[in-house]
Amino acid sequence: MPSPARETLSELLTPASCALLTVECQRGVVGPHGALPELAAAARDSGALDTVAHLVSAAHDTPVQVLHAVAERRPDGRGSNRNARLFRAAGRLPVRQLTGSDAVRIAEPIPVAPEDLIVRRLHGLSPLAGTDVDALLRNLGCRTLVITGVSANVAIPNAVFDAVNLGYTAVVPVDAIAGVPVDYTPAMVRNTLALVATVTTAEDVIACWRGSRPR
């Protein structure tokens, strides 16, 4: 018999009421020529980017809706935040996440299907706050949001907190997120995200989607 925790995970991840969100998995962030080489290396070397791709491919074989959250900015910076060091530094980076550029395309090896939804934002730190994600999820009947991508330093915690505040159950596959330094991510998951999200692995998420028993 599966444990109560595993039974709960299967219930949470029922494909018809579940969605998968990739966060800032774009070429200008995690690609080989991105603006943040250390973060890109962490995402690739840890296997997180490949794991995100595996989750997306698995979702495409089920009714699970995939959303890709992309951070970008206009060439003139109009509408973008300037009220934190992070935003000011981003404006000086050699690779900028400009609307319509190659930098804001979803990074390889993540597949993008015609039915995927791509949600772009010009402001803020969160993929949810002030974007279309919440309205889209509600229209889709989503109750559980599986959150993946980068970074474990900023955008992933923001997405988890905002999802919980909006009434969704957040599920975080720990092998599908990355941050810097590398040892920060497990500490942040253990001491912060585990308090508000269901922490699991990509393998167990996919097993639930496919209707098989997680390990």
C-alpha atoms as a PDB file:
ATOM      1  CA  MET A   1       0.000   0.000   0.000  1.00  0.00           C
ATOM      2  CA  PRO A   2       1.315   3.496  -0.779  1.00  0.00           C
ATOM      3  CA  SER A   3       1.891   5.766   2.171  1.00  0.00           C
ATOM      4  CA  PRO A   4      -0.669   8.519   2.942  1.00  0.00           C
ATOM      5  CA  ALA A   5       1.887  11.073   1.736  1.00  0.00           C
ATOM      6  CA  ARG A   6       2.174   9.330  -1.623  1.00  0.00           C
ATOM      7  CA  GLU A   7      -1.595   8.983  -1.900  1.00  0.00           C
ATOM      8  CA  THR A   8      -1.871  12.700  -1.269  1.00  0.00           C
ATOM      9  CA  LEU A   9       0.731  13.414  -3.960  1.00  0.00           C
ATOM     10  CA  SER A  10      -1.234  11.367  -6.483  1.00  0.00           C
ATOM     11  CA  GLU A  11      -4.385  13.271  -5.609  1.00  0.00           C
ATOM     12  CA  LEU A  12      -2.632  16.613  -5.917  1.00  0.00           C
ATOM     13  CA  LEU A  13      -1.177  15.739  -9.297  1.00  0.00           C
ATOM     14  CA  THR A  14      -4.355  14.587 -11.009  1.00  0.00           C
ATOM     15  CA  PRO A  15      -3.613  15.745 -14.588  1.00  0.00           C
ATOM     16  CA  ALA A  16      -6.981  17.410 -15.211  1.00  0.00           C
ATOM     17  CA  SER A  17      -6.504  19.853 -12.329  1.00  0.00           C
ATOM     18  CA  CYS A  18      -2.740  20.270 -12.476  1.00  0.00           C
ATOM     19  CA  ALA A  19      -0.444  22.578 -14.475  1.00  0.00           C
ATOM     20  CA  LEU A  20       3.313  22.724 -14.981  1.00  0.00           C
ATOM     21  CA  LEU A  21       5.079  26.097 -14.846  1.00  0.00           C
ATOM     22  CA  THR A  22       8.607  26.636 -16.137  1.00  0.00           C
ATOM     23  CA  VAL A  23      10.177  29.812 -14.751  1.00  0.00           C
ATOM     24  CA  GLU A  24      12.685  31.863 -16.768  1.00  0.00           C
ATOM     25  CA  CYS A  25      13.957  28.829 -18.672  1.00  0.00           C
ATOM     26  CA  GLN A  26      14.924  31.139 -21.520  1.00  0.00           C
ATOM     27  CA  ARG A  27      18.047  31.317 -23.640  1.00  0.00           C
ATOM     28  CA  GLY A  28      19.195  34.625 -22.177  1.00  0.00           C
ATOM     29  CA  VAL A  29      19.124  33.187 -18.648  1.00  0.00           C
ATOM     30  CA  VAL A  30      20.017  29.482 -18.808  1.00  0.00           C
ATOM     31  CA  GLY A  31      21.351  29.238 -22.356  1.00  0.00           C
ATOM     32  CA  PRO A  32      25.066  28.750 -23.142  1.00  0.00           C
ATOM     33  CA  HIS A  33      25.456  32.434 -24.008  1.00  0.00           C
ATOM     34  CA  GLY A  34      23.139  33.837 -21.375  1.00  0.00           C
ATOM     35  CA  ALA A  35      23.493  36.872 -19.174  1.00  0.00           C
ATOM     36  CA  LEU A  36      24.104  34.849 -16.005  1.00  0.00           C
ATOM     37  CA  PRO A  37      26.798  32.239 -16.723  1.00  0.00           C
ATOM     38  CA  GLU A  38      27.005  30.981 -13.126  1.00  0.00           C
ATOM     39  CA  LEU A  39      23.258  30.368 -12.943  1.00  0.00           C
ATOM     40  CA  ALA A  40      23.210  28.798 -16.407  1.00  0.00           C
ATOM     41  CA  ALA A  41      26.042  26.467 -15.395  1.00  0.00           C
ATOM     42  CA  ALA A  42      24.224  25.500 -12.199  1.00  0.00           C
ATOM     43  CA  ALA A  43      21.035  24.720 -14.123  1.00  0.00           C
ATOM     44  CA  ARG A  44      22.864  22.603 -16.683  1.00  0.00           C
ATOM     45  CA  ASP A  45      25.515  20.929 -14.541  1.00  0.00           C
ATOM     46  CA  SER A  46      23.009  19.913 -11.874  1.00  0.00           C
ATOM     47  CA  GLY A  47      20.782  18.334 -14.498  1.00  0.00           C
ATOM     48  CA  ALA A  48      17.908  20.660 -13.559  1.00  0.00           C
ATOM     49  CA  LEU A  49      17.418  21.956 -17.097  1.00  0.00           C
ATOM     50  CA  ASP A  50      17.289  18.448 -18.542  1.00  0.00           C
ATOM     51  CA  THR A  51      14.855  17.478 -15.798  1.00  0.00           C
ATOM     52  CA  VAL A  52      12.595  20.418 -16.652  1.00  0.00           C
ATOM     53  CA  ALA A  53      12.663  19.254 -20.270  1.00  0.00           C
ATOM     54  CA  HIS A  54      11.744  15.724 -19.166  1.00  0.00           C
ATOM     55  CA  LEU A  55       8.813  17.055 -17.115  1.00  0.00           C
ATOM     56  CA  VAL A  56       7.566  19.174 -20.011  1.00  0.00           C
ATOM     57  CA  SER A  57       7.747  16.216 -22.395  1.00  0.00           C
ATOM     58  CA  ALA A  58       5.845  14.058 -19.916  1.00  0.00           C
ATOM     59  CA  ALA A  59       3.208  16.761 -19.451  1.00  0.00           C
ATOM     60  CA  HIS A  60       2.721  16.914 -23.224  1.00  0.00           C
ATOM     61  CA  ASP A  61       1.692  13.250 -23.118  1.00  0.00           C
ATOM     62  CA  THR A  62      -1.057  13.954 -20.556  1.00  0.00           C
ATOM     63  CA  PRO A  63      -3.819  16.552 -20.045  1.00  0.00           C
ATOM     64  CA  VAL A  64      -1.405  18.589 -17.869  1.00  0.00           C
ATOM     65  CA  GLN A  65      -1.203  22.170 -19.154  1.00  0.00           C
ATOM     66  CA  VAL A  66       2.287  23.634 -19.578  1.00  0.00           C
ATOM     67  CA  LEU A  67       2.957  27.336 -19.026  1.00  0.00           C
ATOM     68  CA  HIS A  68       6.299  29.025 -19.655  1.00  0.00           C
ATOM     69  CA  ALA A  69       6.938  32.189 -17.655  1.00  0.00           C
ATOM     70  CA  VAL A  70       9.379  34.508 -19.431  1.00  0.00           C
ATOM     71  CA  ALA A  71      10.980  37.667 -18.025  1.00  0.00           C
ATOM     72  CA  GLU A  72      11.755  40.349 -20.567  1.00  0.00           C
ATOM     73  CA  ARG A  73      12.137  44.087 -21.002  1.00  0.00           C
ATOM     74  CA  ARG A  74      11.646  46.691 -23.684  1.00  0.00           C
ATOM     75  CA  PRO A  75      14.774  48.200 -25.266  1.00  0.00           C
ATOM     76  CA  ASP A  76      13.905  51.523 -23.620  1.00  0.00           C
ATOM     77  CA  GLY A  77      13.257  49.837 -20.262  1.00  0.00           C
ATOM     78  CA  ARG A  78       9.833  51.461 -20.049  1.00  0.00           C
ATOM     79  CA  GLY A  79       7.635  49.837 -17.412  1.00  0.00           C
ATOM     80  CA  SER A  80      10.449  47.770 -15.876  1.00  0.00           C
ATOM     81  CA  ASN A  81      11.406  48.014 -12.218  1.00  0.00           C
ATOM     82  CA  ARG A  82      14.401  50.032 -11.054  1.00  0.00           C
ATOM     83  CA  ASN A  83      13.821  49.782  -7.309  1.00  0.00           C
ATOM     84  CA  ALA A  84      16.332  47.019  -6.468  1.00  0.00           C
ATOM     85  CA  ARG A  85      19.985  46.238  -7.177  1.00  0.00           C
ATOM     86  CA  LEU A  86      18.943  43.193  -9.195  1.00  0.00           C
ATOM     87  CA  PHE A  87      16.974  45.269 -11.712  1.00  0.00           C
ATOM     88  CA  ARG A  88      19.681  47.890 -12.097  1.00  0.00           C
ATOM     89  CA  ALA A  89      22.334  45.216 -12.616  1.00  0.00           C
ATOM     90  CA  ALA A  90      20.177  43.468 -15.229  1.00  0.00           C
ATOM     91  CA  GLY A  91      20.056  46.659 -17.252  1.00  0.00           C
ATOM     92  CA  ARG A  92      23.865  46.692 -17.473  1.00  0.00           C
ATOM     93  CA  LEU A  93      24.396  43.053 -18.462  1.00  0.00           C
ATOM     94  CA  PRO A  94      25.843  42.351 -21.919  1.00  0.00           C
ATOM     95  CA  VAL A  95      22.926  40.013 -22.714  1.00  0.00           C
ATOM     96  CA  ARG A  96      19.568  41.665 -22.150  1.00  0.00           C
ATOM     97  CA  GLN A  97      16.206  39.945 -22.117  1.00  0.00           C
ATOM     98  CA  LEU A  98      14.716  42.152 -24.824  1.00  0.00           C
ATOM     99  CA  THR A  99      11.214  41.529 -26.140  1.00  0.00           C
ATOM    100  CA  GLY A 100      11.336  39.667 -29.441  1.00  0.00           C
ATOM    101  CA  SER A 101      14.997  38.731 -29.159  1.00  0.00           C
ATOM    102  CA  ASP A 102      16.556  35.268 -29.135  1.00  0.00           C
ATOM    103  CA  ALA A 103      17.257  35.733 -25.412  1.00  0.00           C
ATOM    104  CA  VAL A 104      13.581  35.350 -24.511  1.00  0.00           C
ATOM    105  CA  ARG A 105      13.023  32.139 -26.461  1.00  0.00           C
ATOM    106  CA  ILE A 106      12.625  28.967 -24.412  1.00  0.00           C
ATOM    107  CA  ALA A 107      16.020  27.331 -23.968  1.00  0.00           C
ATOM    108  CA  GLU A 108      16.998  23.955 -25.346  1.00  0.00           C
ATOM    109  CA  PRO A 109      16.387  21.140 -24.607  1.00  0.00           C
ATOM    110  CA  ILE A 110      12.929  22.159 -23.332  1.00  0.00           C
ATOM    111  CA  PRO A 111      10.261  21.332 -25.924  1.00  0.00           C
ATOM    112  CA  VAL A 112       7.485  23.820 -26.639  1.00  0.00           C
ATOM    113  CA  ALA A 113       4.192  22.481 -27.988  1.00  0.00           C
ATOM    114  CA  PRO A 114       1.492  24.495 -29.780  1.00  0.00           C
ATOM    115  CA  GLU A 115      -0.828  24.041 -26.800  1.00  0.00           C
ATOM    116  CA  ASP A 116       1.688  25.491 -24.324  1.00  0.00           C
ATOM    117  CA  LEU A 117       0.973  28.949 -22.941  1.00  0.00           C
ATOM    118  CA  ILE A 118       3.813  31.483 -22.825  1.00  0.00           C
ATOM    119  CA  VAL A 119       3.329  34.288 -20.323  1.00  0.00           C
ATOM    120  CA  ARG A 120       5.661  37.258 -20.588  1.00  0.00           C
ATOM    121  CA  ARG A 121       6.258  39.954 -17.991  1.00  0.00           C
ATOM    122  CA  LEU A 122       8.028  43.311 -18.117  1.00  0.00           C
ATOM    123  CA  HIS A 123       8.153  43.980 -14.397  1.00  0.00           C
ATOM    124  CA  GLY A 124       8.646  42.553 -10.952  1.00  0.00           C
ATOM    125  CA  LEU A 125      10.188  39.417  -9.533  1.00  0.00           C
ATOM    126  CA  SER A 126       7.302  36.977  -9.703  1.00  0.00           C
ATOM    127  CA  PRO A 127       5.971  34.899 -12.604  1.00  0.00           C
ATOM    128  CA  LEU A 128       2.480  35.197 -11.053  1.00  0.00           C
ATOM    129  CA  ALA A 129       2.042  38.645  -9.531  1.00  0.00           C
ATOM    130  CA  GLY A 130       0.695  41.095 -12.091  1.00  0.00           C
ATOM    131  CA  THR A 131       0.745  38.550 -14.931  1.00  0.00           C
ATOM    132  CA  ASP A 132      -1.901  36.466 -16.711  1.00  0.00           C
ATOM    133  CA  VAL A 133      -0.866  33.220 -15.013  1.00  0.00           C
ATOM    134  CA  ASP A 134      -3.501  33.257 -12.253  1.00  0.00           C
ATOM    135  CA  ALA A 135      -6.408  33.995 -14.612  1.00  0.00           C
ATOM    136  CA  LEU A 136      -5.235  31.350 -17.074  1.00  0.00           C
ATOM    137  CA  LEU A 137      -4.918  28.717 -14.348  1.00  0.00           C
ATOM    138  CA  ARG A 138      -8.385  29.457 -12.999  1.00  0.00           C
ATOM    139  CA  ASN A 139      -9.911  29.247 -16.467  1.00  0.00           C
ATOM    140  CA  LEU A 140      -8.193  25.897 -16.915  1.00  0.00           C
ATOM    141  CA  GLY A 141      -9.574  24.574 -13.623  1.00  0.00           C
ATOM    142  CA  CYS A 142      -6.107  24.203 -12.147  1.00  0.00           C
ATOM    143  CA  ARG A 143      -5.753  23.615  -8.418  1.00  0.00           C
ATOM    144  CA  THR A 144      -2.141  22.394  -8.254  1.00  0.00           C
ATOM    145  CA  LEU A 145       0.851  24.157  -9.786  1.00  0.00           C
ATOM    146  CA  VAL A 146       4.123  22.306 -10.340  1.00  0.00           C
ATOM    147  CA  ILE A 147       6.880  24.937 -10.292  1.00  0.00           C
ATOM    148  CA  THR A 148      10.235  24.440 -12.023  1.00  0.00           C
ATOM    149  CA  GLY A 149      13.135  26.480 -13.379  1.00  0.00           C
ATOM    150  CA  VAL A 150      15.265  29.307 -12.026  1.00  0.00           C
ATOM    151  CA  SER A 151      16.269  30.816  -9.879  1.00  0.00           C
ATOM    152  CA  ALA A 152      15.984  29.250  -6.454  1.00  0.00           C
ATOM    153  CA  ASN A 153      17.320  32.571  -5.177  1.00  0.00           C
ATOM    154  CA  VAL A 154      14.459  34.822  -6.318  1.00  0.00           C
ATOM    155  CA  ALA A 155      11.836  33.808  -8.901  1.00  0.00           C
ATOM    156  CA  ILE A 156      11.107  30.277  -7.653  1.00  0.00           C
ATOM    157  CA  PRO A 157      10.350  31.332  -4.035  1.00  0.00           C
ATOM    158  CA  ASN A 158       8.273  34.217  -5.386  1.00  0.00           C
ATOM    159  CA  ALA A 159       6.271  31.837  -7.558  1.00  0.00           C
ATOM    160  CA  VAL A 160       5.692  29.425  -4.680  1.00  0.00           C
ATOM    161  CA  PHE A 161       4.603  32.107  -2.223  1.00  0.00           C
ATOM    162  CA  ASP A 162       2.310  33.777  -4.740  1.00  0.00           C
ATOM    163  CA  ALA A 163       0.765  30.456  -5.769  1.00  0.00           C
ATOM    164  CA  VAL A 164       0.030  29.602  -2.141  1.00  0.00           C
ATOM    165  CA  ASN A 165      -1.346  33.078  -1.436  1.00  0.00           C
ATOM    166  CA  LEU A 166      -3.678  32.711  -4.430  1.00  0.00           C
ATOM    167  CA  GLY A 167      -5.025  29.395  -3.141  1.00  0.00           C
ATOM    168  CA  TYR A 168      -3.104  26.913  -5.282  1.00  0.00           C
ATOM    169  CA  THR A 169      -1.180  23.962  -3.942  1.00  0.00           C
ATOM    170  CA  ALA A 170       2.443  24.383  -4.970  1.00  0.00           C
ATOM    171  CA  VAL A 171       4.510  21.319  -5.831  1.00  0.00           C
ATOM    172  CA  VAL A 172       8.268  21.697  -6.247  1.00  0.00           C
ATOM    173  CA  PRO A 173      10.337  18.904  -7.833  1.00  0.00           C
ATOM    174  CA  VAL A 174      13.681  19.611  -6.168  1.00  0.00           C
ATOM    175  CA  ASP A 175      15.674  18.226  -9.089  1.00  0.00           C
ATOM    176  CA  ALA A 176      13.994  20.662 -11.507  1.00  0.00           C
ATOM    177  CA  ILE A 177      15.078  23.949  -9.913  1.00  0.00           C
ATOM    178  CA  ALA A 178      18.492  25.601  -9.641  1.00  0.00           C
ATOM    179  CA  GLY A 179      20.146  28.586  -8.003  1.00  0.00           C
ATOM    180  CA  VAL A 180      23.540  29.921  -6.985  1.00  0.00           C
ATOM    181  CA  PRO A 181      25.648  28.984  -5.210  1.00  0.00           C
ATOM    182  CA  VAL A 182      24.728  25.374  -5.811  1.00  0.00           C
ATOM    183  CA  ASP A 183      24.538  24.477  -2.114  1.00  0.00           C
ATOM    184  CA  TYR A 184      22.062  27.292  -1.484  1.00  0.00           C
ATOM    185  CA  THR A 185      19.222  25.536  -3.305  1.00  0.00           C
ATOM    186  CA  PRO A 186      18.817  22.491  -1.014  1.00  0.00           C
ATOM    187  CA  ALA A 187      19.124  24.715   2.069  1.00  0.00           C
ATOM    188  CA  MET A 188      16.438  27.079   0.767  1.00  0.00           C
ATOM    189  CA  VAL A 189      14.150  24.170  -0.104  1.00  0.00           C
ATOM    190  CA  ARG A 190      14.614  22.522   3.278  1.00  0.00           C
ATOM    191  CA  ASN A 191      14.235  25.656   5.387  1.00  0.00           C
ATOM    192  CA  THR A 192      11.737  27.688   3.358  1.00  0.00           C
ATOM    193  CA  LEU A 193       9.885  26.026   0.491  1.00  0.00           C
ATOM    194  CA  ALA A 194       9.202  22.799   2.390  1.00  0.00           C
ATOM    195  CA  LEU A 195       7.140  24.850   4.846  1.00  0.00           C
ATOM    196  CA  VAL A 196       4.642  25.978   2.189  1.00  0.00           C
ATOM    197  CA  ALA A 197       4.983  23.621  -0.793  1.00  0.00           C
ATOM    198  CA  THR A 198       4.898  19.894  -1.418  1.00  0.00           C
ATOM    199  CA  VAL A 199       8.501  18.947  -2.142  1.00  0.00           C
ATOM    200  CA  THR A 200       9.093  15.911  -4.313  1.00  0.00           C
ATOM    201  CA  THR A 201      11.062  14.707  -7.363  1.00  0.00           C
ATOM    202  CA  ALA A 202      10.390  14.863 -11.079  1.00  0.00           C
ATOM    203  CA  GLU A 203      10.229  11.071 -11.237  1.00  0.00           C
ATOM    204  CA  ASP A 204       7.415  10.956  -8.704  1.00  0.00           C
ATOM    205  CA  VAL A 205       5.540  13.774 -10.434  1.00  0.00           C
ATOM    206  CA  ILE A 206       5.668  11.946 -13.764  1.00  0.00           C
ATOM    207  CA  ALA A 207       4.643   8.661 -12.132  1.00  0.00           C
ATOM    208  CA  CYS A 208       1.545  10.343 -10.730  1.00  0.00           C
ATOM    209  CA  TRP A 209       0.678  11.898 -14.081  1.00  0.00           C
ATOM    210  CA  ARG A 210       0.955   8.507 -15.745  1.00  0.00           C
ATOM    211  CA  GLY A 211      -1.215   6.882 -13.107  1.00  0.00           C
ATOM    212  CA  SER A 212       1.509   4.645 -11.747  1.00  0.00           C
ATOM    213  CA  ARG A 213       2.666   4.390  -8.169  1.00  0.00           C
ATOM    214  CA  PRO A 214       5.543   6.708  -7.170  1.00  0.00           C
ATOM    215  CA  ARG A 215       8.567   5.057  -5.639  1.00  0.00           C
END
